[in-house]
Coordinates of C-alpha atoms and ligand atoms in Angstrom, one line a residue:
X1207 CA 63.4 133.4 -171.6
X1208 CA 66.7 132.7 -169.3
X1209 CA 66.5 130.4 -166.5
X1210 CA 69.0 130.9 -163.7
X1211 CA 70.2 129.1 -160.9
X1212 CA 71.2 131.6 -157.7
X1213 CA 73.0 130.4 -154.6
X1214 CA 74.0 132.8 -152.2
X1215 CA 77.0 132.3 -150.7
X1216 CA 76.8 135.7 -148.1
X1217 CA 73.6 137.9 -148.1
X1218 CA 75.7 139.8 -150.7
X1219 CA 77.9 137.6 -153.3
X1220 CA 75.7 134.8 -154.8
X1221 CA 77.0 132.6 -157.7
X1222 CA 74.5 132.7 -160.8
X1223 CA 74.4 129.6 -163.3
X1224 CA 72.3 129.9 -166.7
X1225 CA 70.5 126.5 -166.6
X1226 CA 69.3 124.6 -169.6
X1227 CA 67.0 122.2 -168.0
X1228 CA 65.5 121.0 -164.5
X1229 CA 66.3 116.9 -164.4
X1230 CA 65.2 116.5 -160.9
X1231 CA 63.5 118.3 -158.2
X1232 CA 62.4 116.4 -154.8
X1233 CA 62.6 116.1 -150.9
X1234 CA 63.7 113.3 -149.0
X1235 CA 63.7 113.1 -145.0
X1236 CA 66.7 115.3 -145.3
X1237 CA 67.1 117.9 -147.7
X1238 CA 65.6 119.4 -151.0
X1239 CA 67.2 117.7 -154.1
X1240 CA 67.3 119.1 -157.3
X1241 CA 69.7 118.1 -160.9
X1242 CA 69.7 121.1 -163.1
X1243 CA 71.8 120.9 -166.7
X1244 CA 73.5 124.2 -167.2
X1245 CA 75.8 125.4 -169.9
X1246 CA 78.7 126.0 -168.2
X1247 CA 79.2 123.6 -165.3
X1248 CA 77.3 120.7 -167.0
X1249 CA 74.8 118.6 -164.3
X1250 CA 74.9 120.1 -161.1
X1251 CA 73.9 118.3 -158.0
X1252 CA 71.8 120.8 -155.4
X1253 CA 70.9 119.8 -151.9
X1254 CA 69.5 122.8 -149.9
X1255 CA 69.6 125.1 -152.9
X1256 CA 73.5 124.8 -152.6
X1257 CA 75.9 123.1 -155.0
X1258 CA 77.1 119.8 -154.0
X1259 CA 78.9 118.8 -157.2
X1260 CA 79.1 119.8 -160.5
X1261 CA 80.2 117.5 -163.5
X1262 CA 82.5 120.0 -164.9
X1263 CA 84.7 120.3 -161.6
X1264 CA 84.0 117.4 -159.5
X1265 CA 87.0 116.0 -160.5
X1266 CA 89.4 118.2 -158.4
X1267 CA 87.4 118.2 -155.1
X1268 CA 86.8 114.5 -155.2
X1269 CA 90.5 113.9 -156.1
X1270 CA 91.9 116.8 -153.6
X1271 CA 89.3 114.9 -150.6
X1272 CA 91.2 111.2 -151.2
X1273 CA 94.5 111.0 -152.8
X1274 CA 96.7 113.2 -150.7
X1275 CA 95.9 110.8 -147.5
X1276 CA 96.1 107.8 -150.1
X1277 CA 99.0 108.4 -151.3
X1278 CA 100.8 109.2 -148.0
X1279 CA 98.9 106.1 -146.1
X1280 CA 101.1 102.9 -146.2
X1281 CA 98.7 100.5 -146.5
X1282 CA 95.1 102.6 -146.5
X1283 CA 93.2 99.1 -146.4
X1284 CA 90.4 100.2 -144.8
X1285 CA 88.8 103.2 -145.5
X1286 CA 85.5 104.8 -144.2
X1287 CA 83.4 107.4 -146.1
X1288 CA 81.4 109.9 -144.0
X1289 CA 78.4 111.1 -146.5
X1290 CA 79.7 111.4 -149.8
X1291 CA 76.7 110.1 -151.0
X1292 CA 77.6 111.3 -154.5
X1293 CA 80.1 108.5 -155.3
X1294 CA 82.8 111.0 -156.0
X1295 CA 85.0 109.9 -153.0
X1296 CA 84.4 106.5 -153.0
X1297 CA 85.3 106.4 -156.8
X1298 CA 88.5 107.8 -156.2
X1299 CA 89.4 105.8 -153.3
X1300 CA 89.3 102.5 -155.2
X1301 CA 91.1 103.8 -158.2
X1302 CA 94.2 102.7 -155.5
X1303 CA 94.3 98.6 -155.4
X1304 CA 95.6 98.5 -152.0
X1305 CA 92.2 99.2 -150.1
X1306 CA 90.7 95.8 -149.1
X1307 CA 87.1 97.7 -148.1
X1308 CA 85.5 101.0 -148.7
X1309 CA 82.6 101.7 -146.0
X1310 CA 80.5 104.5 -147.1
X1311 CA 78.2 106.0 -144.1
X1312 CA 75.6 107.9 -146.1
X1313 CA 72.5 110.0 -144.0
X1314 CA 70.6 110.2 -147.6
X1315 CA 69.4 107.2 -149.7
X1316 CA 68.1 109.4 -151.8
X1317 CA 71.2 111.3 -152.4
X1318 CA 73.1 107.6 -153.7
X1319 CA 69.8 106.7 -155.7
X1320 CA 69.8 109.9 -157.7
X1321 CA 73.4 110.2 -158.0
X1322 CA 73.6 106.5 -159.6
X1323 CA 71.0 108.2 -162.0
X1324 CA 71.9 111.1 -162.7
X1325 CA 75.7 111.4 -162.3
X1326 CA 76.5 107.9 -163.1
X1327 CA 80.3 108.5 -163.7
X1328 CA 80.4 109.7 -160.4
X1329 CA 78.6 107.0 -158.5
X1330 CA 80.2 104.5 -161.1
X1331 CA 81.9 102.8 -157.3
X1332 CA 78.3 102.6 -155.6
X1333 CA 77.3 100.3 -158.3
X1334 CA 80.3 98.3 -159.5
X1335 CA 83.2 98.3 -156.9
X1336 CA 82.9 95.1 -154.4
X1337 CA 85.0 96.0 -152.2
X1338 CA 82.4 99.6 -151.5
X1339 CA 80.0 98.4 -148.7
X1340 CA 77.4 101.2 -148.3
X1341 CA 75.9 102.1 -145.2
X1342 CA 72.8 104.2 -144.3
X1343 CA 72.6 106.0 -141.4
X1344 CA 73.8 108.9 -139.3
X1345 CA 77.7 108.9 -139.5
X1346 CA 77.9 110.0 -136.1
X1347 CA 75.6 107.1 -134.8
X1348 CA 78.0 105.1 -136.7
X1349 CA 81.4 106.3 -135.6
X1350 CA 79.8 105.8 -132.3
X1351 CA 78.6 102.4 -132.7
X1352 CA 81.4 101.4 -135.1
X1353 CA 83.5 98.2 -133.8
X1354 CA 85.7 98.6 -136.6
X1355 CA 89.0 100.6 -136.7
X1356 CA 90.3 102.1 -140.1
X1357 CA 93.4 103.1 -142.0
X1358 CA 91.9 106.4 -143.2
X1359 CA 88.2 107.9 -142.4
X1360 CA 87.0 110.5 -145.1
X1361 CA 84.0 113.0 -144.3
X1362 CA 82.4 114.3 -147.3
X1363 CA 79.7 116.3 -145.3
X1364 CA 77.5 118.9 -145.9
X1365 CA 77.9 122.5 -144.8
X1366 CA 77.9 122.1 -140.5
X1367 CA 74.5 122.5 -140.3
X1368 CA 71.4 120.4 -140.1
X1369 CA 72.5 116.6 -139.7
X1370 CA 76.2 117.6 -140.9
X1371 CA 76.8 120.2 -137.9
X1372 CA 78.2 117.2 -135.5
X1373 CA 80.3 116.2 -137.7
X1374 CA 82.5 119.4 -137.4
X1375 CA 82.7 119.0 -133.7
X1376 CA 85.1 117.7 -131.2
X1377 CA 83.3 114.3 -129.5
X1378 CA 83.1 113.3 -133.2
X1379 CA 86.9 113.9 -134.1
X1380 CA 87.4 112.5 -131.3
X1381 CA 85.3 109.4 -131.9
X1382 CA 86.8 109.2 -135.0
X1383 CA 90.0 109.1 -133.5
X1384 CA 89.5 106.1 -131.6
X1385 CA 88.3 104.3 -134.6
X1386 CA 91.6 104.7 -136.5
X1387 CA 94.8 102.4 -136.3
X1388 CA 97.9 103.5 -134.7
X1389 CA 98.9 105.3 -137.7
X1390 CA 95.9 106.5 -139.0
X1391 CA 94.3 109.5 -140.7
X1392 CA 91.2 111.1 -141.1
X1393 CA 90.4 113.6 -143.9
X1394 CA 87.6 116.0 -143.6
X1395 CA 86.4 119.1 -146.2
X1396 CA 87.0 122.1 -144.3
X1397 CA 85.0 124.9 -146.1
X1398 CA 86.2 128.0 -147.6
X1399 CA 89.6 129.9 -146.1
X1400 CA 87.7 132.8 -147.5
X1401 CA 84.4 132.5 -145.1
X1402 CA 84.7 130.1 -143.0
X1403 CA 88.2 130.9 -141.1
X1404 CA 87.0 130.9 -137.3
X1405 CA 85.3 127.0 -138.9
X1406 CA 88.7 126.0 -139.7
X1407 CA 90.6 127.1 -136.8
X1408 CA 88.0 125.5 -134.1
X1409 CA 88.5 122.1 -137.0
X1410 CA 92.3 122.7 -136.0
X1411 CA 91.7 123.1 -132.0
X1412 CA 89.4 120.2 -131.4
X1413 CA 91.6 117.8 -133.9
X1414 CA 94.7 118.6 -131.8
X1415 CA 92.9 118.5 -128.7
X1416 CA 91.6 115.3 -129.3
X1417 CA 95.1 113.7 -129.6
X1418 CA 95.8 113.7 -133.8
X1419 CA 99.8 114.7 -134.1
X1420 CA 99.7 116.1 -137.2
X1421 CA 97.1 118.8 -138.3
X1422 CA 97.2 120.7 -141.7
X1423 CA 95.5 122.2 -144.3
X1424 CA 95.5 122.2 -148.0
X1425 CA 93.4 124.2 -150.8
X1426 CA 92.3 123.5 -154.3
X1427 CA 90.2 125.9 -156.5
X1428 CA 87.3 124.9 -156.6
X1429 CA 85.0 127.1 -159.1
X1430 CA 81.2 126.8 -158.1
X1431 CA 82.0 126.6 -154.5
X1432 CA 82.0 130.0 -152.1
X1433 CA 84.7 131.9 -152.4
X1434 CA 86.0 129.5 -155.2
X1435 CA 89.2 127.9 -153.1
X1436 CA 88.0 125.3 -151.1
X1437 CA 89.8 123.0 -147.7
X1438 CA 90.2 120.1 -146.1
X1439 CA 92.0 119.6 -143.4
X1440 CA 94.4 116.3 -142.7
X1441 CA 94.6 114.7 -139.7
X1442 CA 97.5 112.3 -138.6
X1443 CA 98.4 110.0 -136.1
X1444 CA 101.9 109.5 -137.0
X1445 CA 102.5 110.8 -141.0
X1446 CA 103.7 114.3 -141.7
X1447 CA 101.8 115.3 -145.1
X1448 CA 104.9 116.3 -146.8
X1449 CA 107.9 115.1 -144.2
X1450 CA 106.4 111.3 -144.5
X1451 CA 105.6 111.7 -148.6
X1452 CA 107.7 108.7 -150.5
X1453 CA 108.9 107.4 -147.3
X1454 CA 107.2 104.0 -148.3
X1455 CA 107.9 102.1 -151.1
X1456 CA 106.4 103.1 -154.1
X1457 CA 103.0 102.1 -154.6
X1458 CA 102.7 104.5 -157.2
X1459 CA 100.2 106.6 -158.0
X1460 CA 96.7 106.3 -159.1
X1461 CA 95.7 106.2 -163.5
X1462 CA 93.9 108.5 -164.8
X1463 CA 93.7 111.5 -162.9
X1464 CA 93.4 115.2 -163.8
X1465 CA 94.0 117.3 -160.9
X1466 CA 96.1 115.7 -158.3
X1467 CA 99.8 114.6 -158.9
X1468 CA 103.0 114.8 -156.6
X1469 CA 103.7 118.6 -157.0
X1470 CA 100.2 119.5 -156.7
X1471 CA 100.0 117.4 -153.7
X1472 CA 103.2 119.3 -151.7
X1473 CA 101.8 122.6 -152.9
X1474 CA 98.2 122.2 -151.9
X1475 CA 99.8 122.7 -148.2
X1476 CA 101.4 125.7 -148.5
X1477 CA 99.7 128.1 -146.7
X1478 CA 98.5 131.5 -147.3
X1479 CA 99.5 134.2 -144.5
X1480 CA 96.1 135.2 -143.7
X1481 CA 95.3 131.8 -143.2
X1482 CA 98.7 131.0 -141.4
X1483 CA 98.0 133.8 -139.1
X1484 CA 94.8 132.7 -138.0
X1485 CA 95.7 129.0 -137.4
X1486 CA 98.7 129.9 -135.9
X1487 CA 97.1 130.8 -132.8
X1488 CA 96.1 127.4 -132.4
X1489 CA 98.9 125.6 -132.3
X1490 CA 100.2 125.7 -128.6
X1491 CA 98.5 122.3 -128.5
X1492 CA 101.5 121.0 -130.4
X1493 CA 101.5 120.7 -134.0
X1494 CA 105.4 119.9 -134.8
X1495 CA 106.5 122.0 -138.5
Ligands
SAM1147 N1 81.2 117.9 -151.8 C1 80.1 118.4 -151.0 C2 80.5 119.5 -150.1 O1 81.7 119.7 -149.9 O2 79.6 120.2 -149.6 C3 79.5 117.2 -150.1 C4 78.8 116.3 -151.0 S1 78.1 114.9 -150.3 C5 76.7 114.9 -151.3 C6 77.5 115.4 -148.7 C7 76.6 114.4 -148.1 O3 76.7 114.4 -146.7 C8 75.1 114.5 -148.4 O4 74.7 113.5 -149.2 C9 74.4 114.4 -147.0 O5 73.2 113.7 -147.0 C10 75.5 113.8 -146.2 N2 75.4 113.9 -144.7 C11 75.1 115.1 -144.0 N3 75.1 114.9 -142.7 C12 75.4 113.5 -142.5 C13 75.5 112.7 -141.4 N4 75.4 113.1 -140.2 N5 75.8 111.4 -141.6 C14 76.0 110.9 -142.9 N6 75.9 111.6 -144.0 C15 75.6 112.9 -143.8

């Protein structure tokens, strides 16, 4: 008998994923949990029913969410981690020697502890990494709280709903904001261009409202996600994505990686008309080419 896994990502296109096996299924204070093994995507990491990561194509989202800010950040010495409970972010963060701390605000306990178990190549910074301080607790209570100011913030969030929804919103970016250096810049995942386009251009009006000088998006496929191209959107203080790329001396780039590298990094921002044509609309709050 076949076992699948269903996630539906309209109330007509679901993504279907032959499983092999069940590792895991709980509930913590947050969210349903569940590891299923399948055949295609290797280990997949559910919360809600909906596919967090999967082993076979983590890779490119966690390397799409860090290296484009890390690379373009002077100094990225202190970096904060909004969720990314999984490890994926924070793994790829401290591949880069230059960060001196890695603060990882995580809603889920339960997300880090079955991560470390399950997906231990992606947690592998949780557990060995001392410069990765973890924190647990609601990032907006944190943000808000937060004494601290930070090179480059990262939000690795759940879909905007639930605890994740004020994490898409203005008083947050704009909390944020005030917890970066002059030059600072904060990275969030932006959903799918193909869904979730009215998402990104609010994303775009509150960052620029809130004062960030540079606001762009960039794609990367990624396969088990809706519509199968996923976002983030970058936003600067001061750097230009692409203008301000190379400007600093070389610290070179991170070993060992499989998706990201200079080209994909200037291509990732080139965006598709539809998409240009929506955002477009937004920019009267200043957004220089
Ligand atoms: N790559 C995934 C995606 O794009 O949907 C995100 C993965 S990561 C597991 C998302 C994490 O955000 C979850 O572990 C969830 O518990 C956490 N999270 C949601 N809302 C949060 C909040 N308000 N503060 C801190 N963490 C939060």
């Amino acid at each position: 008998m076949e076992l699948w896994y269903k996630e539906y990502h309209t109330p007509d296109v679901a993504l279907c994923l032959k499983v092999k096996e069940t590792l895991f299924s709980g509930r913590s204070a947050y969210q349903d949990i569940q590891v299923i093994d399948t055949w295609e995507f290797g280990r997949v990491l559910l919360l809600d029913g909906l596919v967090m990561i999967s082993q076979r194509d983590e890779f490119i989202y966690h390397e799409m969410m860090t290296h484009p800010a890390m690379c373009l950040h002077p100094t990225a010495g202190k970096c904060l981690i909004i969720g990314g409970g999984d490890g994926g972010t924070a793994r790829e963060i401290t591949r880069h020697d230059r960060p001196s701390r890695v603060t990882l605000c995580e809603i889920d306990s339960q997300v880090i502890e079955i991560s470390k178990r399950f997906f231990p190549e992606v947690a592998c910074a949780l557990e060995h990494d001392p410069r990765v301080e973890i924190v647990v607790g609601d990032g907006v209570e944190y943000i808000t709280r937060c004494q601290d100011i930070f090179d480059c913030i990262f939000v690795d969030s759940t879909d905007p709903v639930g605890p994740a929804k004020a994490l898409f919103q203005e008083d947050f970016f704009r909390k944020c904001h005030g917890a970066l250096k002059i030059d600072g810049i904060l990275v969030a995942q932006s959903e799918s261009p193909t869904y979730h386009l009215d998402l990104m251009c609010r994303m775009k009006r509150s960052l620029l409202t809130v004062g960030f000088t540079h606001v762009y998006f960039y794609f990367a496929p990624i396969p088990t996600y809706p519509g199968s191209v996923w976002s983030w959107v970058m936003a600067s203080k001061r750097y230009h994505p692409i203008l301000d790329l190379g400007k600093f001396e070389r610290h070179g780039w991170p070993e060992g990686l499989r998706y990201y590298n200079p080209e994909v990094h200037k291509a990732s921002f080139a965006m598709p008309e539809y998409v240009r044509q929506a955002l477009e609309g937004h920019d009267d709050l200043h957004n220089p080419g």
